[in-house]
Short mmCIF file of C-alpha atoms in Angstrom, two decimals:
data_model
loop_
_atom_site.label_atom_id
_atom_site.label_comp_id
_atom_site.label_asym_id
_atom_site.label_seq_id
_atom_site.Cartn_x
_atom_site.Cartn_y
_atom_site.Cartn_z
CA MET A 11 -37.52 -66.20 3.45
CA THR A 12 -36.44 -63.54 1.67
CA THR A 13 -37.50 -60.45 -0.45
CA THR A 14 -36.49 -58.73 -3.18
CA VAL A 15 -36.51 -55.65 -4.78
CA GLU A 16 -36.75 -54.63 -8.21
CA ALA A 17 -33.85 -52.38 -9.55
CA GLY A 18 -35.40 -49.01 -10.22
CA ALA A 19 -38.96 -49.24 -7.92
CA PRO A 20 -39.36 -46.32 -5.62
CA PRO A 21 -39.47 -47.79 -1.76
CA VAL A 22 -43.07 -48.24 -0.87
CA ARG A 23 -43.74 -47.21 2.90
CA LYS A 24 -45.94 -48.79 5.68
CA SER A 25 -48.23 -47.22 7.44
CA PRO A 26 -47.78 -48.10 11.63
CA SER A 27 -50.48 -50.67 10.53
CA GLY A 28 -48.58 -52.44 8.24
CA ALA A 29 -50.58 -51.19 4.84
CA ALA A 30 -49.18 -49.13 1.91
CA ARG A 31 -49.85 -46.01 1.33
CA GLY A 32 -49.77 -44.49 -1.97
CA PRO A 33 -49.22 -40.87 -3.18
CA ARG A 34 -51.67 -37.93 -1.55
CA ARG A 35 -54.26 -36.23 -4.09
CA ARG A 36 -54.52 -33.20 -3.88
CA PRO A 37 -57.49 -30.99 -4.19
CA GLY A 38 -58.00 -29.69 -7.53
CA ARG A 39 -57.95 -25.76 -7.81
CA ILE A 40 -61.64 -26.26 -9.40
CA HIS A 41 -62.48 -27.52 -5.30
CA ARG A 42 -60.06 -25.16 -3.63
CA VAL A 43 -61.77 -22.07 -5.98
CA GLY A 44 -65.33 -23.03 -6.00
CA LEU A 45 -65.74 -24.58 -2.11
CA PRO A 46 -66.22 -20.48 -0.24
CA TYR A 47 -68.57 -19.22 -2.90
CA LEU A 48 -69.77 -22.80 -2.36
CA LEU A 49 -70.25 -21.77 1.08
CA LEU A 50 -71.32 -18.32 0.71
CA LEU A 51 -74.15 -19.24 -2.11
CA PRO A 52 -77.06 -19.16 1.08
CA ALA A 53 -76.53 -16.27 2.69
CA LEU A 54 -76.26 -14.38 -1.04
CA LEU A 55 -79.52 -15.88 -2.35
CA LEU A 56 -81.03 -15.19 0.96
CA GLU A 57 -79.44 -11.41 0.71
CA LEU A 58 -80.83 -11.83 -2.77
CA LEU A 59 -84.14 -12.47 -2.02
CA VAL A 60 -84.53 -9.97 1.21
CA HIS A 61 -82.71 -7.14 -0.37
CA LEU A 62 -81.53 -7.02 -3.55
CA VAL A 63 -84.75 -7.87 -4.93
CA PRO A 64 -86.64 -4.93 -3.12
CA MET A 65 -84.00 -2.74 -3.27
CA VAL A 66 -84.29 -3.51 -7.47
CA ILE A 67 -88.52 -3.26 -7.66
CA GLY A 68 -88.18 0.00 -5.50
CA ILE A 69 -85.57 1.88 -7.87
CA VAL A 70 -88.26 0.58 -11.14
CA MET A 71 -91.25 2.12 -8.88
CA SER A 72 -89.82 5.64 -9.48
CA PHE A 73 -89.95 6.09 -12.53
CA LYS A 74 -93.68 5.08 -12.70
CA GLU A 75 -96.34 7.40 -11.84
CA LEU A 76 -98.11 4.35 -9.55
CA THR A 77 -101.20 5.05 -7.25
CA GLN A 78 -103.93 3.57 -5.32
CA PHE A 79 -105.23 2.99 -9.12
CA TYR A 80 -102.29 0.20 -10.41
CA ILE A 81 -101.92 -1.12 -7.06
CA ARG A 82 -103.74 -4.74 -8.33
CA ASP A 83 -100.59 -3.96 -11.26
CA TRP A 84 -98.46 -2.06 -10.27
CA SER A 85 -96.15 -2.98 -13.77
CA ALA A 86 -99.11 -1.49 -15.70
CA ALA A 87 -98.36 1.86 -14.11
CA PRO A 88 -96.98 4.01 -17.01
CA TRP A 89 -93.93 5.50 -17.22
CA SER A 90 -93.08 9.25 -15.47
CA ALA A 91 -89.52 8.92 -16.75
CA LEU A 92 -87.71 11.84 -14.01
CA ASP A 93 -91.31 13.32 -13.33
CA ASN A 94 -91.30 11.87 -9.31
CA TYR A 95 -87.78 12.55 -8.86
CA LYS A 96 -89.03 16.50 -9.94
CA VAL A 97 -91.18 16.60 -7.13
CA SER A 98 -89.22 15.61 -4.62
CA VAL A 99 -86.22 17.67 -5.03
CA ASP A 100 -88.91 21.23 -6.46
CA PHE A 101 -88.33 22.97 -3.02
CA ASP A 102 -90.96 25.46 -3.94
CA ALA A 103 -93.28 23.30 -4.35
CA PRO A 104 -95.15 21.70 -1.04
CA VAL A 105 -94.36 17.90 -1.81
CA GLY A 106 -90.20 19.17 -2.03
CA GLU A 107 -90.37 22.00 0.61
CA ALA A 108 -92.16 18.82 3.50
CA LEU A 109 -89.64 16.76 2.50
CA LEU A 110 -87.07 19.66 2.41
CA HIS A 111 -88.36 19.99 6.43
CA SER A 112 -88.21 16.15 6.83
CA PHE A 113 -84.50 16.06 6.08
CA LEU A 114 -83.46 18.91 7.46
CA VAL A 115 -85.54 17.45 11.47
CA THR A 116 -83.70 14.26 10.78
CA VAL A 117 -80.13 14.94 10.34
CA ALA A 118 -80.80 17.19 13.44
CA PHE A 119 -82.07 14.80 15.79
CA THR A 120 -79.09 12.38 13.92
CA LEU A 121 -76.61 14.21 14.52
CA LEU A 122 -77.96 15.15 18.84
CA SER A 123 -78.44 11.81 18.92
CA VAL A 124 -75.63 10.08 17.55
CA GLY A 125 -73.63 12.87 19.69
CA LEU A 126 -75.37 11.96 23.03
CA CYS A 127 -75.41 8.45 22.25
CA TRP A 128 -71.79 8.05 22.11
CA PHE A 129 -70.73 10.67 24.67
CA ILE A 130 -72.95 8.56 27.15
CA GLY A 131 -71.80 4.80 25.94
CA THR A 132 -67.99 6.03 26.34
CA ALA A 133 -67.96 7.62 29.66
CA ALA A 134 -70.01 4.91 31.03
CA ALA A 135 -67.59 2.20 29.60
CA ILE A 136 -64.70 5.00 30.76
CA CYS A 137 -66.14 4.26 34.42
CA MET A 138 -66.52 1.20 34.25
CA GLN A 139 -63.06 0.41 33.58
CA ASP A 140 -62.25 -0.37 36.92
CA THR A 141 -62.84 -2.61 39.04
CA PHE A 142 -65.18 -2.25 41.96
CA ARG A 143 -68.09 -4.51 43.79
CA GLY A 144 -71.35 -4.74 41.71
CA ARG A 145 -70.14 -4.14 38.44
CA GLY A 146 -71.03 -6.57 36.77
CA LEU A 147 -74.55 -5.99 37.22
CA LEU A 148 -73.99 -2.34 36.52
CA ARG A 149 -72.95 -3.39 33.57
CA ALA A 150 -76.22 -5.71 32.82
CA LEU A 151 -78.87 -2.94 33.56
CA PHE A 152 -77.28 -0.65 31.52
CA LEU A 153 -78.23 -3.13 28.96
CA ILE A 154 -81.56 -3.30 29.16
CA PRO A 155 -82.56 -0.58 27.06
CA TYR A 156 -80.67 -2.59 24.09
CA ALA A 157 -81.91 -5.63 24.91
CA LEU A 158 -85.38 -4.37 25.01
CA PRO A 159 -87.77 -5.14 22.18
CA VAL A 160 -88.26 -2.08 20.48
CA TYR A 161 -92.21 -1.55 20.51
CA ALA A 162 -91.98 -2.78 23.87
CA ALA A 163 -89.77 0.02 25.16
CA VAL A 164 -91.03 2.77 22.96
CA ILE A 165 -95.09 1.89 24.37
CA THR A 166 -93.64 2.06 28.10
CA TRP A 167 -92.21 5.36 27.24
CA VAL A 168 -95.94 6.69 24.83
CA PHE A 169 -97.61 5.67 28.58
CA MET A 170 -94.20 8.23 30.63
CA PHE A 171 -95.58 10.95 28.41
CA GLN A 172 -98.75 11.50 28.40
CA HIS A 173 -100.10 14.90 29.79
CA ASP A 174 -102.31 13.72 32.42
CA ASN A 175 -100.92 11.20 34.69
CA GLY A 176 -98.09 9.92 32.66
CA LEU A 177 -94.76 9.68 35.16
CA VAL A 178 -92.58 12.35 33.18
CA ASN A 179 -94.49 14.97 33.51
CA HIS A 180 -95.64 13.78 37.20
CA VAL A 181 -91.50 13.81 38.00
CA LEU A 182 -91.17 17.31 36.69
CA HIS A 183 -94.88 19.07 37.14
CA ASP A 184 -96.03 17.47 40.65
CA GLN A 185 -93.16 15.79 42.57
CA LEU A 186 -89.92 18.73 41.19
CA GLY A 187 -91.86 22.08 39.78
CA LEU A 188 -89.49 22.41 36.81
CA THR A 189 -92.52 23.50 34.70
CA ASP A 190 -96.11 25.41 35.11
CA LYS A 191 -98.44 23.13 33.75
CA PRO A 192 -98.47 19.39 32.34
CA SER A 193 -96.47 19.59 28.75
CA PHE A 194 -97.70 18.16 25.91
CA TRP A 195 -94.46 15.70 25.05
CA LEU A 196 -96.64 14.00 22.25
CA ILE A 197 -97.49 16.78 20.05
CA GLY A 198 -96.25 20.14 19.12
CA ASP A 199 -92.38 21.52 19.40
CA ASN A 200 -92.02 19.22 22.42
CA SER A 201 -92.60 16.22 20.10
CA PHE A 202 -88.64 16.50 19.44
CA ILE A 203 -87.23 16.06 22.70
CA ALA A 204 -89.54 12.97 23.27
CA LEU A 205 -88.18 11.38 20.15
CA LEU A 206 -84.89 12.09 21.16
CA VAL A 207 -84.77 11.46 24.55
CA VAL A 208 -86.71 7.96 23.32
CA SER A 209 -83.78 6.97 20.98
CA VAL A 210 -80.81 8.03 22.99
CA TRP A 211 -82.27 5.82 25.67
CA LYS A 212 -82.40 3.12 23.37
CA GLY A 213 -79.07 3.86 21.67
CA TRP A 214 -76.57 4.47 24.25
CA PRO A 215 -76.25 1.03 25.28
CA PHE A 216 -74.80 -0.36 21.79
CA ALA A 217 -72.25 2.92 22.43
CA PHE A 218 -70.97 1.73 25.62
CA LEU A 219 -71.11 -2.27 24.06
CA ILE A 220 -68.68 -1.33 21.43
CA VAL A 221 -66.47 1.38 23.55
CA MET A 222 -66.39 -1.16 26.90
CA ALA A 223 -64.84 -3.77 23.65
CA GLY A 224 -62.41 -1.84 22.41
CA LEU A 225 -61.14 -0.16 25.96
CA GLN A 226 -60.34 -4.38 27.03
CA ASN A 227 -57.36 -4.16 24.21
CA ILE A 228 -55.85 -0.50 25.73
CA PRO A 229 -52.83 -2.08 27.48
CA ARG A 230 -53.04 -1.11 31.34
CA GLU A 231 -49.30 -0.79 31.52
CA LEU A 232 -49.92 2.73 29.58
CA TYR A 233 -51.83 4.00 31.83
CA GLU A 234 -49.25 3.03 34.42
CA ALA A 235 -46.63 4.67 33.35
CA ALA A 236 -48.40 7.83 32.72
CA ALA A 237 -49.49 7.85 36.09
CA LEU A 238 -45.78 7.50 36.69
CA ASP A 239 -44.90 10.77 34.86
CA GLY A 240 -48.28 12.97 36.64
CA ALA A 241 -50.60 12.46 34.46
CA GLY A 242 -54.45 13.00 35.37
CA VAL A 243 -57.33 11.15 35.02
CA TRP A 244 -58.63 13.41 31.87
CA GLN A 245 -54.98 13.79 30.53
CA GLN A 246 -54.90 9.51 30.38
CA ILE A 247 -58.08 10.52 28.71
CA ARG A 248 -57.17 12.06 26.29
CA ARG A 249 -53.67 11.35 25.19
CA ILE A 250 -54.20 7.18 25.70
CA THR A 251 -58.40 6.36 25.55
CA LEU A 252 -59.49 8.57 22.94
CA PRO A 253 -56.44 7.99 20.61
CA SER A 254 -56.42 4.27 21.87
CA LEU A 255 -60.59 4.30 20.35
CA ARG A 256 -60.21 5.95 17.40
CA PRO A 257 -60.92 2.53 14.78
CA VAL A 258 -63.39 1.62 16.64
CA ASN A 259 -65.68 5.15 17.41
CA GLN A 260 -64.85 5.44 13.43
CA VAL A 261 -66.72 2.27 12.48
CA LEU A 262 -69.65 3.21 16.01
CA ILE A 263 -70.60 6.62 14.75
CA LEU A 264 -70.91 5.80 11.87
CA VAL A 265 -73.25 2.60 12.66
CA LEU A 266 -75.24 4.85 14.62
CA PHE A 267 -75.38 7.25 12.13
CA LEU A 268 -76.68 5.07 9.80
CA TRP A 269 -79.19 3.19 12.32
CA THR A 270 -81.00 6.87 13.77
CA PHE A 271 -81.05 8.08 10.26
CA ASN A 272 -83.45 5.00 9.05
CA ASP A 273 -85.05 4.76 12.27
CA PHE A 274 -88.90 4.22 11.32
CA ASN A 275 -89.94 2.12 14.48
CA THR A 276 -88.79 4.48 17.13
CA PRO A 277 -91.31 7.48 15.72
CA TYR A 278 -94.36 5.55 14.72
CA VAL A 279 -94.52 3.53 17.39
CA LEU A 280 -94.31 6.67 19.53
CA PHE A 281 -96.35 9.19 17.18
CA GLY A 282 -98.83 6.64 14.40
CA ARG A 283 -99.03 7.44 11.41
CA THR A 284 -99.09 10.88 11.13
CA ALA A 285 -95.39 12.36 13.08
CA PRO A 286 -95.91 16.13 14.30
CA ALA A 287 -93.98 18.51 12.11
CA ALA A 288 -91.43 19.12 14.66
CA ALA A 289 -90.58 15.26 14.73
CA ASP A 290 -91.31 14.36 11.12
CA LEU A 291 -88.23 12.29 10.19
CA VAL A 292 -87.54 11.38 6.72
CA SER A 293 -88.20 7.23 7.11
CA VAL A 294 -91.68 8.83 7.76
CA HIS A 295 -92.51 10.84 5.21
CA ILE A 296 -91.46 8.33 3.13
CA TYR A 297 -93.89 5.93 4.72
CA GLN A 298 -96.73 9.13 4.68
CA ALA A 299 -95.73 9.44 1.09
CA SER A 300 -96.41 6.07 -0.09
CA PHE A 301 -98.90 4.36 2.64
CA VAL A 302 -101.10 7.39 3.31
CA THR A 303 -101.46 9.81 0.21
CA TRP A 304 -101.20 6.86 -1.96
CA ASN A 305 -98.53 8.04 -4.16
CA PHE A 306 -96.30 4.74 -4.86
CA GLY A 307 -94.35 6.29 -7.39
CA THR A 308 -93.68 9.86 -5.39
CA GLY A 309 -92.66 7.58 -1.99
CA SER A 310 -89.68 5.57 -4.49
CA ALA A 311 -88.21 8.35 -5.29
CA MET A 312 -88.04 9.83 -2.18
CA SER A 313 -86.07 6.31 -0.80
CA VAL A 314 -83.75 6.41 -3.93
CA LEU A 315 -82.40 9.85 -2.80
CA LEU A 316 -82.08 8.84 0.85
CA LEU A 317 -80.06 5.76 -0.55
CA LEU A 318 -78.26 8.21 -2.19
CA PHE A 319 -77.44 10.45 0.46
CA LEU A 320 -76.63 7.55 2.53
CA LEU A 321 -74.61 5.80 0.14
CA VAL A 322 -72.91 9.16 -0.20
CA VAL A 323 -72.38 10.21 3.43
CA THR A 324 -70.48 6.59 3.76
CA GLY A 325 -68.36 6.78 0.89
CA GLY A 326 -66.87 10.01 2.06
CA TYR A 327 -66.98 9.24 5.69
CA LEU A 328 -64.96 6.30 5.05
CA ALA A 329 -62.40 8.09 2.41
CA LEU A 330 -62.15 10.15 5.25
CA THR A 331 -61.29 7.85 8.03
CA SER A 332 -59.30 5.79 5.93
CA ARG A 333 -57.33 9.07 4.67
CA GLY A 334 -56.69 9.74 8.34
CA ARG A 335 -55.31 6.69 9.22
CA ARG A 336 -53.09 6.71 6.79
CA ALA A 337 -51.84 9.78 7.59
CA ALA A 338 -51.05 8.93 11.78
CA SER A 339 -49.34 5.51 10.18
#
């Protein structure tokens, strides 16, 4: 039996099973363009509900005279225009002076904490590069402070900083004799040192983890060539390790800065609702201005000012780092 094919008709390709395949239909442009946004829609909705909506409400509250008398219906509070902002930045008045003091304490605390976290984390990551027995165990032990829940870790430090029976005074005063008498670590000027110690202890493992991951991308051949040229350990760190880690360190320092500057859990659990003046971070200060004095309008204005400051610092930092990358390339 013979089959005839009409002239001009396109040939029909058959699959191995003998079924004819027609032309494939490409997905439409709307489908191709809209699919990524459709997949991102749940995350965007959650971000809107969790962050953006409260942020907008907080900005609106900063322009209202919102006190404890309007807690039931905050929308009924009278508008105060820029009065809350004027009170917050009036550094000659008690409210503005206290906010400025808290801001300076936070800046000093953030710079010291971020610097120590980066230094300790980088030093530990470099030391953990060489293979030796027990390296995996040490890496796991280094990450314990970062893996512990914040409240459990800070409460442990609260017991350690106790005046009469704390471990810190027992070691420093009773065993080593470094102090004349047991110190008060949770009140007075020593509270800043206590807060800094807890923050560094809790934050340096994150820097260690990020730097250790960045070191994996540095070829070992560079160190071998440098060693053949006579470069010592410090020269290799200065000429190879630190320049290669520059992109990683730029992101790491920014993240550490934002986390530390906004840290609320550590000082709140360590000192309670009212922190000492030496450890009065701006996050706790805003909480006190809002929920202790019941002046939510002023507290919201302080929060907006803090947000603007962080946006300016982040934008300037990203601009400087991107300019440095372009100049290096």
